[in-house]
PDB file of C-alpha atoms and ligand atoms in Angstrom:
ATOM      1  CA  MET A   1      -0.536 -76.262 -31.333  1.00  0.00           C
ATOM      2  CA  LYS A   2      -3.052 -73.454 -31.048  1.00  0.00           C
ATOM      3  CA  HIS A   3      -2.546 -70.617 -33.547  1.00  0.00           C
ATOM      4  CA  ASP A   4      -5.895 -68.947 -33.327  1.00  0.00           C
ATOM      5  CA  PHE A   5      -6.428 -67.241 -30.009  1.00  0.00           C
ATOM      6  CA  ASP A   6      -9.607 -66.023 -28.357  1.00  0.00           C
ATOM      7  CA  ILE A   7      -9.229 -63.015 -26.101  1.00  0.00           C
ATOM      8  CA  LEU A   8     -10.717 -63.747 -22.697  1.00  0.00           C
ATOM      9  CA  GLN A   9     -13.102 -61.093 -21.422  1.00  0.00           C
ATOM     10  CA  LEU A  10     -13.284 -59.669 -17.914  1.00  0.00           C
ATOM     11  CA  GLY A  11     -15.193 -62.107 -15.729  1.00  0.00           C
ATOM     12  CA  HIS A  12     -13.223 -65.110 -16.957  1.00  0.00           C
ATOM     13  CA  PRO A  13     -11.519 -66.651 -13.899  1.00  0.00           C
ATOM     14  CA  LEU A  14      -8.109 -66.972 -15.636  1.00  0.00           C
ATOM     15  CA  LEU A  15      -7.893 -63.161 -15.785  1.00  0.00           C
ATOM     16  CA  ARG A  16      -8.179 -63.065 -11.987  1.00  0.00           C
ATOM     17  CA  GLN A  17      -5.586 -65.666 -11.141  1.00  0.00           C
ATOM     18  CA  ARG A  18      -1.828 -65.449 -10.648  1.00  0.00           C
ATOM     19  CA  ALA A  19      -0.119 -67.104 -13.622  1.00  0.00           C
ATOM     20  CA  GLU A  20       2.509 -69.863 -13.218  1.00  0.00           C
ATOM     21  CA  PRO A  21       6.187 -69.139 -13.899  1.00  0.00           C
ATOM     22  CA  VAL A  22       7.638 -70.377 -17.185  1.00  0.00           C
ATOM     23  CA  TYR A  23      10.090 -73.071 -16.088  1.00  0.00           C
ATOM     24  CA  ASP A  24      11.562 -74.109 -19.434  1.00  0.00           C
ATOM     25  CA  ILE A  25      11.709 -71.224 -21.882  1.00  0.00           C
ATOM     26  CA  LEU A  26      13.678 -73.183 -24.468  1.00  0.00           C
ATOM     27  CA  ALA A  27      11.215 -76.106 -24.543  1.00  0.00           C
ATOM     28  CA  PRO A  28       9.979 -76.494 -28.142  1.00  0.00           C
ATOM     29  CA  ALA A  29       6.332 -76.468 -27.034  1.00  0.00           C
ATOM     30  CA  PHE A  30       6.780 -73.141 -25.218  1.00  0.00           C
ATOM     31  CA  GLN A  31       8.742 -71.608 -28.105  1.00  0.00           C
ATOM     32  CA  ALA A  32       6.077 -72.655 -30.629  1.00  0.00           C
ATOM     33  CA  GLN A  33       3.243 -71.276 -28.498  1.00  0.00           C
ATOM     34  CA  ALA A  34       5.120 -67.998 -27.900  1.00  0.00           C
ATOM     35  CA  LYS A  35       5.787 -67.528 -31.610  1.00  0.00           C
ATOM     36  CA  ALA A  36       2.152 -68.270 -32.460  1.00  0.00           C
ATOM     37  CA  LEU A  37       1.093 -65.580 -29.976  1.00  0.00           C
ATOM     38  CA  LEU A  38       3.588 -63.152 -31.515  1.00  0.00           C
ATOM     39  CA  SER A  39       2.073 -63.669 -35.004  1.00  0.00           C
ATOM     40  CA  PHE A  40      -1.349 -63.107 -33.483  1.00  0.00           C
ATOM     41  CA  VAL A  41      -0.281 -59.808 -31.856  1.00  0.00           C
ATOM     42  CA  ILE A  42       1.345 -58.563 -35.060  1.00  0.00           C
ATOM     43  CA  GLU A  43      -1.838 -59.411 -36.957  1.00  0.00           C
ATOM     44  CA  LYS A  44      -4.003 -57.612 -34.368  1.00  0.00           C
ATOM     45  CA  GLY A  45      -1.718 -54.587 -34.286  1.00  0.00           C
ATOM     46  CA  GLY A  46      -1.994 -54.239 -30.486  1.00  0.00           C
ATOM     47  CA  MET A  47       0.705 -52.728 -28.258  1.00  0.00           C
ATOM     48  CA  GLY A  48       0.871 -55.773 -26.052  1.00  0.00           C
ATOM     49  CA  ILE A  49      -0.842 -58.859 -24.786  1.00  0.00           C
ATOM     50  CA  ALA A  50      -0.399 -60.964 -21.681  1.00  0.00           C
ATOM     51  CA  ALA A  51      -0.563 -64.768 -21.906  1.00  0.00           C
ATOM     52  CA  PRO A  52      -3.522 -65.078 -19.473  1.00  0.00           C
ATOM     53  CA  GLN A  53      -5.595 -62.941 -21.865  1.00  0.00           C
ATOM     54  CA  VAL A  54      -5.537 -65.816 -24.361  1.00  0.00           C
ATOM     55  CA  GLY A  55      -6.056 -68.507 -21.735  1.00  0.00           C
ATOM     56  CA  ILE A  56      -2.381 -69.355 -21.153  1.00  0.00           C
ATOM     57  CA  SER A  57      -1.885 -68.988 -17.397  1.00  0.00           C
ATOM     58  CA  GLN A  58       1.887 -68.439 -17.562  1.00  0.00           C
ATOM     59  CA  GLN A  59       4.107 -65.514 -16.583  1.00  0.00           C
ATOM     60  CA  PHE A  60       4.848 -63.862 -19.919  1.00  0.00           C
ATOM     61  CA  PHE A  61       3.671 -61.070 -22.154  1.00  0.00           C
ATOM     62  CA  ILE A  62       4.517 -59.340 -25.394  1.00  0.00           C
ATOM     63  CA  LEU A  63       5.203 -55.598 -25.508  1.00  0.00           C
ATOM     64  CA  SER A  64       5.692 -53.133 -28.307  1.00  0.00           C
ATOM     65  CA  SER A  65       5.565 -49.404 -28.784  1.00  0.00           C
ATOM     66  CA  HIS A  66       4.940 -47.016 -31.609  1.00  0.00           C
ATOM     67  CA  PRO A  67       3.937 -43.364 -31.740  1.00  0.00           C
ATOM     68  CA  ASN A  68       0.162 -42.862 -31.438  1.00  0.00           C
ATOM     69  CA  SER A  69      -2.235 -39.984 -30.911  1.00  0.00           C
ATOM     70  CA  ARG A  70      -1.963 -40.140 -27.105  1.00  0.00           C
ATOM     71  CA  TYR A  71       1.802 -40.695 -27.090  1.00  0.00           C
ATOM     72  CA  PRO A  72       3.223 -38.949 -30.158  1.00  0.00           C
ATOM     73  CA  TYR A  73       6.750 -39.369 -28.746  1.00  0.00           C
ATOM     74  CA  ALA A  74       6.438 -43.075 -27.932  1.00  0.00           C
ATOM     75  CA  PRO A  75       9.502 -44.930 -29.258  1.00  0.00           C
ATOM     76  CA  ASP A  76       9.270 -47.350 -32.154  1.00  0.00           C
ATOM     77  CA  VAL A  77       9.978 -50.709 -30.547  1.00  0.00           C
ATOM     78  CA  PRO A  78       9.042 -53.926 -32.354  1.00  0.00           C
ATOM     79  CA  PRO A  79       7.232 -56.564 -30.254  1.00  0.00           C
ATOM     80  CA  PHE A  80       9.420 -58.379 -27.710  1.00  0.00           C
ATOM     81  CA  PHE A  81       8.845 -61.013 -25.028  1.00  0.00           C
ATOM     82  CA  VAL A  82       8.921 -60.410 -21.296  1.00  0.00           C
ATOM     83  CA  ILE A  83       9.066 -63.705 -19.393  1.00  0.00           C
ATOM     84  CA  ASN A  84       8.944 -64.215 -15.598  1.00  0.00           C
ATOM     85  CA  PRO A  85       9.185 -60.456 -14.890  1.00  0.00           C
ATOM     86  CA  GLU A  86       9.884 -58.908 -11.495  1.00  0.00           C
ATOM     87  CA  ARG A  87       9.870 -55.218 -10.691  1.00  0.00           C
ATOM     88  CA  ILE A  88      12.982 -54.402  -8.687  1.00  0.00           C
ATOM     89  CA  ALA A  89      12.521 -50.648  -8.315  1.00  0.00           C
ATOM     90  CA  HIS A  90      10.156 -47.829  -9.199  1.00  0.00           C
ATOM     91  CA  SER A  91      10.115 -44.041  -9.086  1.00  0.00           C
ATOM     92  CA  ASP A  92       8.472 -42.207  -6.173  1.00  0.00           C
ATOM     93  CA  THR A  93       6.388 -40.350  -8.711  1.00  0.00           C
ATOM     94  CA  SER A  94       3.530 -41.519 -10.868  1.00  0.00           C
ATOM     95  CA  ASN A  95       1.268 -40.073 -13.533  1.00  0.00           C
ATOM     96  CA  LYS A  96      -2.238 -40.729 -14.813  1.00  0.00           C
ATOM     97  CA  ASP A  97      -3.061 -41.394 -18.439  1.00  0.00           C
ATOM     98  CA  TRP A  98      -5.620 -43.235 -20.528  1.00  0.00           C
ATOM     99  CA  GLU A  99      -5.574 -47.003 -20.937  1.00  0.00           C
ATOM    100  CA  GLY A 100      -7.723 -49.564 -22.648  1.00  0.00           C
ATOM    101  CA  CYS A 101      -7.553 -53.347 -22.823  1.00  0.00           C
ATOM    102  CA  LEU A 102      -8.596 -56.058 -25.280  1.00  0.00           C
ATOM    103  CA  SER A 103     -10.170 -57.940 -22.362  1.00  0.00           C
ATOM    104  CA  LEU A 104     -12.365 -54.936 -21.439  1.00  0.00           C
ATOM    105  CA  PRO A 105     -13.446 -53.615 -24.845  1.00  0.00           C
ATOM    106  CA  GLY A 106     -15.382 -50.372 -24.934  1.00  0.00           C
ATOM    107  CA  ILE A 107     -13.930 -48.960 -21.710  1.00  0.00           C
ATOM    108  CA  ARG A 108     -11.167 -46.400 -21.179  1.00  0.00           C
ATOM    109  CA  ALA A 109      -9.861 -45.059 -17.916  1.00  0.00           C
ATOM    110  CA  LEU A 110      -7.266 -42.742 -16.455  1.00  0.00           C
ATOM    111  CA  VAL A 111      -4.824 -45.036 -14.671  1.00  0.00           C
ATOM    112  CA  PRO A 112      -2.026 -43.999 -12.307  1.00  0.00           C
ATOM    113  CA  ARG A 113       1.315 -45.697 -13.038  1.00  0.00           C
ATOM    114  CA  PHE A 114       4.862 -45.184 -11.801  1.00  0.00           C
ATOM    115  CA  ASP A 115       6.813 -42.776 -14.032  1.00  0.00           C
ATOM    116  CA  ASP A 116       9.653 -45.260 -14.339  1.00  0.00           C
ATOM    117  CA  ILE A 117      10.382 -48.795 -13.315  1.00  0.00           C
ATOM    118  CA  THR A 118      13.415 -51.065 -13.171  1.00  0.00           C
ATOM    119  CA  VAL A 119      12.612 -54.650 -14.020  1.00  0.00           C
ATOM    120  CA  ARG A 120      14.290 -58.005 -14.429  1.00  0.00           C
ATOM    121  CA  TYR A 121      12.941 -60.605 -16.831  1.00  0.00           C
ATOM    122  CA  GLN A 122      13.934 -63.346 -19.228  1.00  0.00           C
ATOM    123  CA  THR A 123      13.939 -63.124 -22.999  1.00  0.00           C
ATOM    124  CA  LEU A 124      12.637 -65.694 -25.467  1.00  0.00           C
ATOM    125  CA  GLU A 125      16.260 -66.860 -25.809  1.00  0.00           C
ATOM    126  CA  GLY A 126      16.305 -67.567 -22.063  1.00  0.00           C
ATOM    127  CA  ASP A 127      18.665 -64.708 -21.140  1.00  0.00           C
ATOM    128  CA  THR A 128      18.059 -62.652 -17.998  1.00  0.00           C
ATOM    129  CA  VAL A 129      18.042 -58.899 -18.559  1.00  0.00           C
ATOM    130  CA  GLU A 130      17.630 -55.866 -16.313  1.00  0.00           C
ATOM    131  CA  LYS A 131      16.095 -52.715 -17.800  1.00  0.00           C
ATOM    132  CA  MET A 132      14.725 -49.332 -16.868  1.00  0.00           C
ATOM    133  CA  TYR A 133      11.598 -48.126 -18.649  1.00  0.00           C
ATOM    134  CA  ASP A 134       9.892 -44.764 -18.598  1.00  0.00           C
ATOM    135  CA  GLY A 135       7.093 -43.047 -20.509  1.00  0.00           C
ATOM    136  CA  PHE A 136       4.831 -45.153 -22.666  1.00  0.00           C
ATOM    137  CA  LEU A 137       6.781 -48.418 -22.296  1.00  0.00           C
ATOM    138  CA  ALA A 138       6.740 -48.107 -18.488  1.00  0.00           C
ATOM    139  CA  ARG A 139       2.952 -47.726 -18.628  1.00  0.00           C
ATOM    140  CA  VAL A 140       2.356 -50.656 -20.980  1.00  0.00           C
ATOM    141  CA  PHE A 141       4.797 -52.827 -18.998  1.00  0.00           C
ATOM    142  CA  GLN A 142       2.913 -52.161 -15.756  1.00  0.00           C
ATOM    143  CA  HIS A 143      -0.430 -52.834 -17.471  1.00  0.00           C
ATOM    144  CA  GLU A 144       0.714 -56.203 -18.878  1.00  0.00           C
ATOM    145  CA  HIS A 145       2.560 -57.183 -15.696  1.00  0.00           C
ATOM    146  CA  ASP A 146      -0.673 -56.665 -13.745  1.00  0.00           C
ATOM    147  CA  HIS A 147      -2.384 -59.281 -15.954  1.00  0.00           C
ATOM    148  CA  LEU A 148       0.127 -61.906 -14.749  1.00  0.00           C
ATOM    149  CA  ASN A 149      -1.032 -61.282 -11.183  1.00  0.00           C
ATOM    150  CA  GLY A 150      -4.760 -61.316 -11.908  1.00  0.00           C
ATOM    151  CA  HIS A 151      -5.241 -57.529 -12.023  1.00  0.00           C
ATOM    152  CA  VAL A 152      -6.778 -55.344 -14.730  1.00  0.00           C
ATOM    153  CA  PHE A 153      -6.445 -51.588 -15.243  1.00  0.00           C
ATOM    154  CA  LEU A 154      -9.826 -50.835 -13.654  1.00  0.00           C
ATOM    155  CA  ASP A 155      -8.426 -52.118 -10.336  1.00  0.00           C
ATOM    156  CA  ARG A 156      -5.933 -49.208 -10.358  1.00  0.00           C
ATOM    157  CA  VAL A 157      -8.406 -46.440 -11.182  1.00  0.00           C
ATOM    158  CA  GLU A 158      -8.785 -43.910  -8.367  1.00  0.00           C
ATOM    159  CA  SER A 159     -12.351 -42.841  -9.079  1.00  0.00           C
ATOM    160  CA  ASN A 160     -15.281 -43.987 -11.203  1.00  0.00           C
ATOM    161  CA  TYR A 161     -15.181 -40.468 -12.639  1.00  0.00           C
ATOM    162  CA  ASP A 162     -11.928 -41.463 -14.372  1.00  0.00           C
ATOM    163  CA  VAL A 163     -13.766 -44.089 -16.466  1.00  0.00           C
ATOM    164  CA  MET A 164     -15.202 -43.409 -19.932  1.00  0.00           C
ATOM    165  CA  MET A 165     -16.888 -45.453 -22.610  1.00  0.00           C
ATOM    166  CA  GLU A 166     -14.792 -45.855 -25.754  1.00  0.00           C
ATOM    167  CA  LYS A 167     -17.258 -44.036 -28.015  1.00  0.00           C
ATOM    168  CA  GLU A 168     -17.288 -40.912 -25.859  1.00  0.00           C
ATOM    169  CA  TRP A 169     -13.518 -41.172 -25.312  1.00  0.00           C
ATOM    170  CA  GLN A 170     -12.960 -41.216 -29.081  1.00  0.00           C
ATOM    171  CA  LYS A 171     -15.089 -38.068 -29.451  1.00  0.00           C
ATOM    172  CA  GLN A 172     -13.622 -36.083 -26.573  1.00  0.00           C
ATOM    173  CA  ILE A 173     -10.107 -37.312 -25.868  1.00  0.00           C
ATOM    174  CA  ALA A 174      -8.637 -39.029 -28.928  1.00  0.00           C
ATOM    175  CA  GLN A 175      -9.764 -36.134 -31.146  1.00  0.00           C
ATOM    176  CA  SER A 176      -8.317 -33.445 -28.933  1.00  0.00           C
ATOM    177  CA  ALA A 177      -4.931 -35.218 -28.842  1.00  0.00           C
ATOM    178  CA  LYS A 178      -4.512 -34.964 -32.599  1.00  0.00           C
TER     179      LYS A 178
HETATM  180 ZN1  LIG B   1      -4.844 -55.510 -20.774  1.00  0.00          ZN
END
């Protein structure tokens, strides 16, 4: 079982491919791989990661949320699994905010996302749940869900003028949010 994961970088074909559904969530091999990925995410301190980003072409991702400089009111939600997600509804309205991605290091962009979404997915215990997300979690959910369908945040950007390099973003945007 793989415990050390490499993050695939944009250009790798697995990041551009639709991932396969997870057919047997309770299978020991799947459970072990999922838990290894969870330890990896906790170690990295990221807000989320989608399985294709570490070369696992399956429909699942890990999400979490904690307050940060861009989203001081983001809820504190420990990492949880989203498996075989489907979006069943979304708001008519959307908003643009900054995103980054471990698979596209050094780049930030203003990305439009629906304000809120209603989704159905399975948990690591194999239960099906239906939830509504708004704010930061809605944004991160849409970002990670895109990875399962071979999309990255740059695909959603409306204009090249909404793209910044990390270094400049840190100077201009992250500072001003504090
Ligand atoms: Zn990403």
